[in-house]
Coordinates of N, CA, C and O in Angstrom, one line a residue:
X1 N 139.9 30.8 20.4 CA 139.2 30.4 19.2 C 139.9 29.2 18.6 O 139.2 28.2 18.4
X2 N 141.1 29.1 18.2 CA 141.6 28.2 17.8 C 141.7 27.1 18.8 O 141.9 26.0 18.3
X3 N 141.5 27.3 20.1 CA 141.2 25.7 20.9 C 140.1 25.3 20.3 O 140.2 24.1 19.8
X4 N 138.9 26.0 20.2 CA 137.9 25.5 20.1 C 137.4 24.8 18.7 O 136.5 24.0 18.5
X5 N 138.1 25.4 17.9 CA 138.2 25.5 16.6 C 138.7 23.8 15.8 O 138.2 23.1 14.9
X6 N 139.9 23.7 16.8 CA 140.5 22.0 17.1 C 139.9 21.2 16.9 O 139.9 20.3 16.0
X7 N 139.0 21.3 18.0 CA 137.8 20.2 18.7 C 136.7 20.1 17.5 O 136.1 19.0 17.3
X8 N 136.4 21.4 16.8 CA 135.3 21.0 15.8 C 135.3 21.5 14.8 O 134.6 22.4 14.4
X9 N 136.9 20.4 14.2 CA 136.8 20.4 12.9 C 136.2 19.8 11.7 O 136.4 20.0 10.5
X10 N 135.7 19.3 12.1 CA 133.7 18.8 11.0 C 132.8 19.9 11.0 O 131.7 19.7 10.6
X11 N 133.0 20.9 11.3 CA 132.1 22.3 11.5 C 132.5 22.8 10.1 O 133.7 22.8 9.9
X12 N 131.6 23.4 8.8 CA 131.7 24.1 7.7 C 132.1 25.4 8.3 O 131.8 25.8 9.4
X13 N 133.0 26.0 7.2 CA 133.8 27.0 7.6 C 132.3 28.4 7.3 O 132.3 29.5 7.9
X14 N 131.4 28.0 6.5 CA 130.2 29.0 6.8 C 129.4 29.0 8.0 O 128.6 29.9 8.3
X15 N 129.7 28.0 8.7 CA 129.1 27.4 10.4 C 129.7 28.4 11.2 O 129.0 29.2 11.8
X16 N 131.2 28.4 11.2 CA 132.0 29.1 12.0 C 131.7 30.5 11.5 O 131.4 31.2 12.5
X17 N 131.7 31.0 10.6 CA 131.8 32.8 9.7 C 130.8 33.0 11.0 O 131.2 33.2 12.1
X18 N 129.0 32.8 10.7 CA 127.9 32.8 10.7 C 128.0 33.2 12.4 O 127.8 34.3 12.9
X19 N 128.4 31.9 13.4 CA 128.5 31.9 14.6 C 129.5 32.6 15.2 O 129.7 32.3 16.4
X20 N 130.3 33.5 14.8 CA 131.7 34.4 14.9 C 130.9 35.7 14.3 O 131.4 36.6 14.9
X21 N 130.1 36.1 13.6 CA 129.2 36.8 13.8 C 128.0 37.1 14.5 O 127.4 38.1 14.8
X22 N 127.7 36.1 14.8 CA 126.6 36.5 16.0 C 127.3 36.7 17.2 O 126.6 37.3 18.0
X23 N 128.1 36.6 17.5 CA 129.1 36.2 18.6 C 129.5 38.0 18.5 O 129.7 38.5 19.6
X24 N 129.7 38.8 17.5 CA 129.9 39.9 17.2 C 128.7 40.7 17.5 O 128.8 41.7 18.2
X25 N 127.7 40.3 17.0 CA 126.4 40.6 17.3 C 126.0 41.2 18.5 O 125.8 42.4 18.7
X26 N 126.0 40.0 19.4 CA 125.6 39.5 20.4 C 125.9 40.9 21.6 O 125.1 41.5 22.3
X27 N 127.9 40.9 21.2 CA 128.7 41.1 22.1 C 128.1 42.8 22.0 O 127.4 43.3 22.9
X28 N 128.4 43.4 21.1 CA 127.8 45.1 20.5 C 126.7 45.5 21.0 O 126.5 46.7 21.2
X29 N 125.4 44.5 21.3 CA 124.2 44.7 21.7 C 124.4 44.8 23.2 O 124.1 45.8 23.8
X30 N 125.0 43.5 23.8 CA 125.2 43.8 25.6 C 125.9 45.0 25.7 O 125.5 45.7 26.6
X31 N 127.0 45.4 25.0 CA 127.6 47.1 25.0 C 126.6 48.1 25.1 O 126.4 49.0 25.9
X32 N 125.7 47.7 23.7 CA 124.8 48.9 23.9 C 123.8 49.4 25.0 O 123.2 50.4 25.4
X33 N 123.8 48.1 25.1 CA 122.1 47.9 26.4 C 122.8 48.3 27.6 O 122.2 48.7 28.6
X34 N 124.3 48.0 27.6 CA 124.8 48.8 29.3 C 125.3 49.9 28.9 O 125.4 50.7 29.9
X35 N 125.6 50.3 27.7 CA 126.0 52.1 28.0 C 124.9 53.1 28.4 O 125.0 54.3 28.6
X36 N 123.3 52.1 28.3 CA 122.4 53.0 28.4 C 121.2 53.7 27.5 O 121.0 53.6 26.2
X37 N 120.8 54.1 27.8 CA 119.2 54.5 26.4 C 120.0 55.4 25.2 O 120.5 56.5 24.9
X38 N 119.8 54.6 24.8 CA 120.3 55.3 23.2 C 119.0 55.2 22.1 O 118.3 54.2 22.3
X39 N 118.6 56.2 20.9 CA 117.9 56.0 19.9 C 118.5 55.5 18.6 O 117.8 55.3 17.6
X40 N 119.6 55.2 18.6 CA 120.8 54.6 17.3 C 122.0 53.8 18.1 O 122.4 53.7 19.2
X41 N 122.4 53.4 17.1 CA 123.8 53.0 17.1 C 124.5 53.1 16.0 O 124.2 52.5 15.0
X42 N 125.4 53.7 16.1 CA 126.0 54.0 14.7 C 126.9 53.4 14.7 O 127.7 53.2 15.6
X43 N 126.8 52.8 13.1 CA 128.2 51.7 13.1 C 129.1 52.3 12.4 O 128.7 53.2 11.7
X44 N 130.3 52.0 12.3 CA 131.6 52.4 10.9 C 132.2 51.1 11.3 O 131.7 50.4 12.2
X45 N 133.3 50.9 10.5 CA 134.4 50.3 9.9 C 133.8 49.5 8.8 O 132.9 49.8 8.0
X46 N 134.8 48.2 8.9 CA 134.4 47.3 7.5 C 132.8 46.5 7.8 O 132.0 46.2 6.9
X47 N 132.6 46.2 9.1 CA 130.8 45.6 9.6 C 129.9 46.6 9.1 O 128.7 46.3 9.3
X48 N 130.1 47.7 8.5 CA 128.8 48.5 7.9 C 128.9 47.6 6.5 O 127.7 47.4 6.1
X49 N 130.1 47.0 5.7 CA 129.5 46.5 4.3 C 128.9 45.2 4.7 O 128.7 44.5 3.7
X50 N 128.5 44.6 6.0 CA 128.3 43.2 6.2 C 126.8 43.3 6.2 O 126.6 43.9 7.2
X51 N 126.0 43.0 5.6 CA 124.2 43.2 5.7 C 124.2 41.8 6.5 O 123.0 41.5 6.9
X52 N 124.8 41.0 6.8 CA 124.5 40.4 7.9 C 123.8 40.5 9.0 O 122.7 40.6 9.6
X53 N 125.8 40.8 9.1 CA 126.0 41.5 10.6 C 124.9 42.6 11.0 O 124.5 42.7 12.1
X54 N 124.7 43.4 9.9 CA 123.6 44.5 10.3 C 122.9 44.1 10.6 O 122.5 44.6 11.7
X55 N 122.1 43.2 10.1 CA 120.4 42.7 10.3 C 120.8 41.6 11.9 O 119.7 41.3 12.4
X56 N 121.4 41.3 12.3 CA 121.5 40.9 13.1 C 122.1 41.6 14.4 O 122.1 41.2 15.6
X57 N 122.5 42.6 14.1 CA 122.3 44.2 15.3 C 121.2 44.4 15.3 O 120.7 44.2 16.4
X58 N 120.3 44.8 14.3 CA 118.7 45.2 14.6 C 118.2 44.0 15.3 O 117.6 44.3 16.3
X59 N 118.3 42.9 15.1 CA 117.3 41.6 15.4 C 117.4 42.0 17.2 O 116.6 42.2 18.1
X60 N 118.8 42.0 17.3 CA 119.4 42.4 19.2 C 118.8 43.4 19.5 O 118.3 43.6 20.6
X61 N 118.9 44.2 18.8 CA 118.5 45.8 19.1 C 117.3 46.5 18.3 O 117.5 47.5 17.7
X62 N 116.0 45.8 18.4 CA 115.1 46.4 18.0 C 114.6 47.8 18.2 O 114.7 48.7 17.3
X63 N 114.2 48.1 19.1 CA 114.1 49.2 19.4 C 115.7 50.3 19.1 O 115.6 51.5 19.5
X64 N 116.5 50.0 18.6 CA 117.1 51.3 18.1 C 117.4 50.8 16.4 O 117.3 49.9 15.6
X65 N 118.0 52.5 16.4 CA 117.7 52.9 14.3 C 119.5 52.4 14.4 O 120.3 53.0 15.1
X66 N 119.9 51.5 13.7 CA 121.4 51.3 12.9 C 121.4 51.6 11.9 O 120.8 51.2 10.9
X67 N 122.4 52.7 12.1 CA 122.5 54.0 11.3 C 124.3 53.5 11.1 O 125.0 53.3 12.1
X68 N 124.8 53.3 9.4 CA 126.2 53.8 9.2 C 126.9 55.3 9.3 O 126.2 56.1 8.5
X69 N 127.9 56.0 10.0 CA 128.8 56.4 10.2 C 128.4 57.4 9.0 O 128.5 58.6 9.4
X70 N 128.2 57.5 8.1 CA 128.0 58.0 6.4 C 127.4 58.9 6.8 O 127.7 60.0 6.4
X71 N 126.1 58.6 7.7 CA 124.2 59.2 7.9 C 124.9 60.4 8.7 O 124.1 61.3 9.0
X72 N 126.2 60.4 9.1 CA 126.9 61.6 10.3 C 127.8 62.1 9.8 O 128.5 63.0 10.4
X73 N 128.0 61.5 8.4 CA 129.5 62.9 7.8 C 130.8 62.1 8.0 O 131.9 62.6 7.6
X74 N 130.7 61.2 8.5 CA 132.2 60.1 8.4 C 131.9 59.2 7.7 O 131.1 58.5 8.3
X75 N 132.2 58.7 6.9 CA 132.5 57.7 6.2 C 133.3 56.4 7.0 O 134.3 56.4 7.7
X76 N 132.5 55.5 6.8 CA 132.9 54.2 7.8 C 133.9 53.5 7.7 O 134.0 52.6 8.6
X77 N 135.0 53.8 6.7 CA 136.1 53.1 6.1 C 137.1 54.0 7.0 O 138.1 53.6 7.4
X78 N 136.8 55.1 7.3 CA 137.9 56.1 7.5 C 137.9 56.6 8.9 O 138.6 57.4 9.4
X79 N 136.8 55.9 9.5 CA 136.7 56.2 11.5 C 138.1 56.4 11.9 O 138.7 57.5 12.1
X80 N 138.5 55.3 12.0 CA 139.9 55.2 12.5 C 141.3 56.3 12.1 O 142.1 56.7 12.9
X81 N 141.2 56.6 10.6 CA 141.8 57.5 10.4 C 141.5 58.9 11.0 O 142.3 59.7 11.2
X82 N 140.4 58.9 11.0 CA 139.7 60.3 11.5 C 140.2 60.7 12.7 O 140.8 61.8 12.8
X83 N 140.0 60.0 13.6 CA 140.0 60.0 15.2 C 142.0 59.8 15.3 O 142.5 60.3 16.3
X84 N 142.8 59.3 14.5 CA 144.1 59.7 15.2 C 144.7 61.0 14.1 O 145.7 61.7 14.3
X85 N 143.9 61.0 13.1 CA 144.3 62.9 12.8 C 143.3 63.7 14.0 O 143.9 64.7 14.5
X86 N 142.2 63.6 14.3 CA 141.8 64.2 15.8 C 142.9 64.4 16.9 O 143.3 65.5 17.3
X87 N 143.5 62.9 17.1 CA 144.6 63.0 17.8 C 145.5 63.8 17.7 O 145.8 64.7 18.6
X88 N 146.0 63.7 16.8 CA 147.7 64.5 16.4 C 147.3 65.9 16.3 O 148.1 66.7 16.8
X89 N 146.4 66.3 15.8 CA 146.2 67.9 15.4 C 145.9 68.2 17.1 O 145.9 69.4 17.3
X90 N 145.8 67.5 18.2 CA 145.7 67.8 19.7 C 146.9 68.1 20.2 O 147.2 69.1 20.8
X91 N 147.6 67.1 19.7 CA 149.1 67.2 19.9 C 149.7 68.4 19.6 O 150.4 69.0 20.4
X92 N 149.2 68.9 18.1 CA 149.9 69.4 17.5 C 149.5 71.0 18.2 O 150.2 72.1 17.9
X93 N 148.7 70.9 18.7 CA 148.0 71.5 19.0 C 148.6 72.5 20.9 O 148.5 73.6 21.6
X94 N 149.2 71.3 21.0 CA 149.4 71.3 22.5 C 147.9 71.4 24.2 O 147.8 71.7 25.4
X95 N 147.3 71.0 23.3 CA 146.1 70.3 24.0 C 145.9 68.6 24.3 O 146.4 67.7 23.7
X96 N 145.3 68.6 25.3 CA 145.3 67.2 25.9 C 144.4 66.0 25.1 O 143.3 66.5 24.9
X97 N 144.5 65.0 24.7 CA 144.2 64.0 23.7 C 143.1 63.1 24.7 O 142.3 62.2 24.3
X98 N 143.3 63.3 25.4 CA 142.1 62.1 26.5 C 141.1 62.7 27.3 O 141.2 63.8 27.7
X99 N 140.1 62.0 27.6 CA 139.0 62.7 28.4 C 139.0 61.6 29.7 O 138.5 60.4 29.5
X100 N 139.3 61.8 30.9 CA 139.8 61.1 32.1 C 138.7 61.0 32.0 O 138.7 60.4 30.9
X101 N 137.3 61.0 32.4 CA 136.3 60.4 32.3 C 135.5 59.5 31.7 O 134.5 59.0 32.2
X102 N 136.0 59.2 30.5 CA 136.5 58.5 29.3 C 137.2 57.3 29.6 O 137.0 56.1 29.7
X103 N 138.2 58.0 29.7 CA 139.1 57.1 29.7 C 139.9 55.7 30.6 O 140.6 54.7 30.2
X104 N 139.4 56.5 32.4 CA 139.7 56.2 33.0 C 141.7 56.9 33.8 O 142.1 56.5 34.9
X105 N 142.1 57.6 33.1 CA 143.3 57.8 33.4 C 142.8 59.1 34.2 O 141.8 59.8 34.3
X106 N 144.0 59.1 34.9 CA 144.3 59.9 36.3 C 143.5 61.8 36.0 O 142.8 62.6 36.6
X107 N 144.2 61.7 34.7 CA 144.3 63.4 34.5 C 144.6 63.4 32.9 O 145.3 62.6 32.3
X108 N 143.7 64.7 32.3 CA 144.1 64.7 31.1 C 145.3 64.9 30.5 O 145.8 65.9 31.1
X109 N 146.1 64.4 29.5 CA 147.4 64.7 28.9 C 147.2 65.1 27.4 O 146.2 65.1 26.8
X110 N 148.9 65.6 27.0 CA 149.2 65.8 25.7 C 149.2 64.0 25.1 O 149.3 63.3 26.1
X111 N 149.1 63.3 24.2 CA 149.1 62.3 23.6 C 150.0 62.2 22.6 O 150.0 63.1 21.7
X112 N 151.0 61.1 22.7 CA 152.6 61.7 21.5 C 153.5 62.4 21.8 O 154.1 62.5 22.9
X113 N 153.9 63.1 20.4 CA 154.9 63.7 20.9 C 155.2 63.6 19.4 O 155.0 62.7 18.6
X114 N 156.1 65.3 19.2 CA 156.5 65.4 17.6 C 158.1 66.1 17.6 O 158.6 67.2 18.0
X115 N 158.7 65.0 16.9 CA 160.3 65.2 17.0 C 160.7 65.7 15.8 O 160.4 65.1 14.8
X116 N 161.3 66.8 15.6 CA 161.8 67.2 13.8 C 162.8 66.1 13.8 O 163.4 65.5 14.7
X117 N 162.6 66.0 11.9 CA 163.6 65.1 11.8 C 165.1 66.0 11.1 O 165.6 67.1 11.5
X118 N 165.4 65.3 10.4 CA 166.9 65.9 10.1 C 166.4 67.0 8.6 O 165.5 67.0 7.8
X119 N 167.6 67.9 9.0 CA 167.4 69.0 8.3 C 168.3 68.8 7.0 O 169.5 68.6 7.1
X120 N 167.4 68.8 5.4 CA 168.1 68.6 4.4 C 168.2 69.3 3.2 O 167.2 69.4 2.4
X121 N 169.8 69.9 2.8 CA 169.6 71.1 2.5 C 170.0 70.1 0.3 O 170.5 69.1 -0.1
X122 N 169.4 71.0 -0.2 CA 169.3 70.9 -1.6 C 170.4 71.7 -2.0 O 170.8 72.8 -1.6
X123 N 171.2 70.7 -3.1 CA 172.4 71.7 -3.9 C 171.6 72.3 -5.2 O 172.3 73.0 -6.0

């Protein structure tokens, strides 16, 4: 990005935002259309507060409902936290954190690893 960025510096910095979003756009819809028939796509993180970006997922992806993360009981700010307390309670759990089908790895595992720390006693 910054090569390109070099070369066209006369470009308004709302030129670039705009085209770095569709570019986001763009990329989310060829995802979608190869993972397969879906009726939604559900978004989270911080691109659910962008009404842009949103309207420009529907524009790619007419035929499906973009649905925020919210519409499913997660809250879009907090995906990410969600999914590595998922994690660790696996761990914690002594169950395997990956889905080799998923994921691509050989065989499912534990994910982590939980070390006590030092023991400290109160006078």
């Amino acid at each position: 990005l910054d090569a390109h960025l070099r070369h066209a510096s006369k470009l308004a910095a709302a030129d670039v935002q705009a085209t770095l979003c569709e570019l986001t756009a763009v990329s989310i819809a060829q995802a979608a259309r190869k993972a397969g028939h879906a009726a939604r796509l559900i978004v989270c993180g911080g691109g659910t507060h962008n009404a842009h970006l949103i309207r420009r997922l529907g524009a790619h992806l007419p035929n499906l409902s973009i649905e925020p993360s919210s519409m499913h009981g997660i809250d879009p700010d907090f995906v990410e936290a969600t999914g590595f307390a998922w994690l660790a309670s696996r761990t914690l759990a002594g169950k395997a954190g990956n889905i080799p089908s998923v994921t691509g790895a050989r065989h499912s595992v534990i994910l982590g690893a939980v070390y006590a720390g030092p023991v400290v006693t109160r006078l």
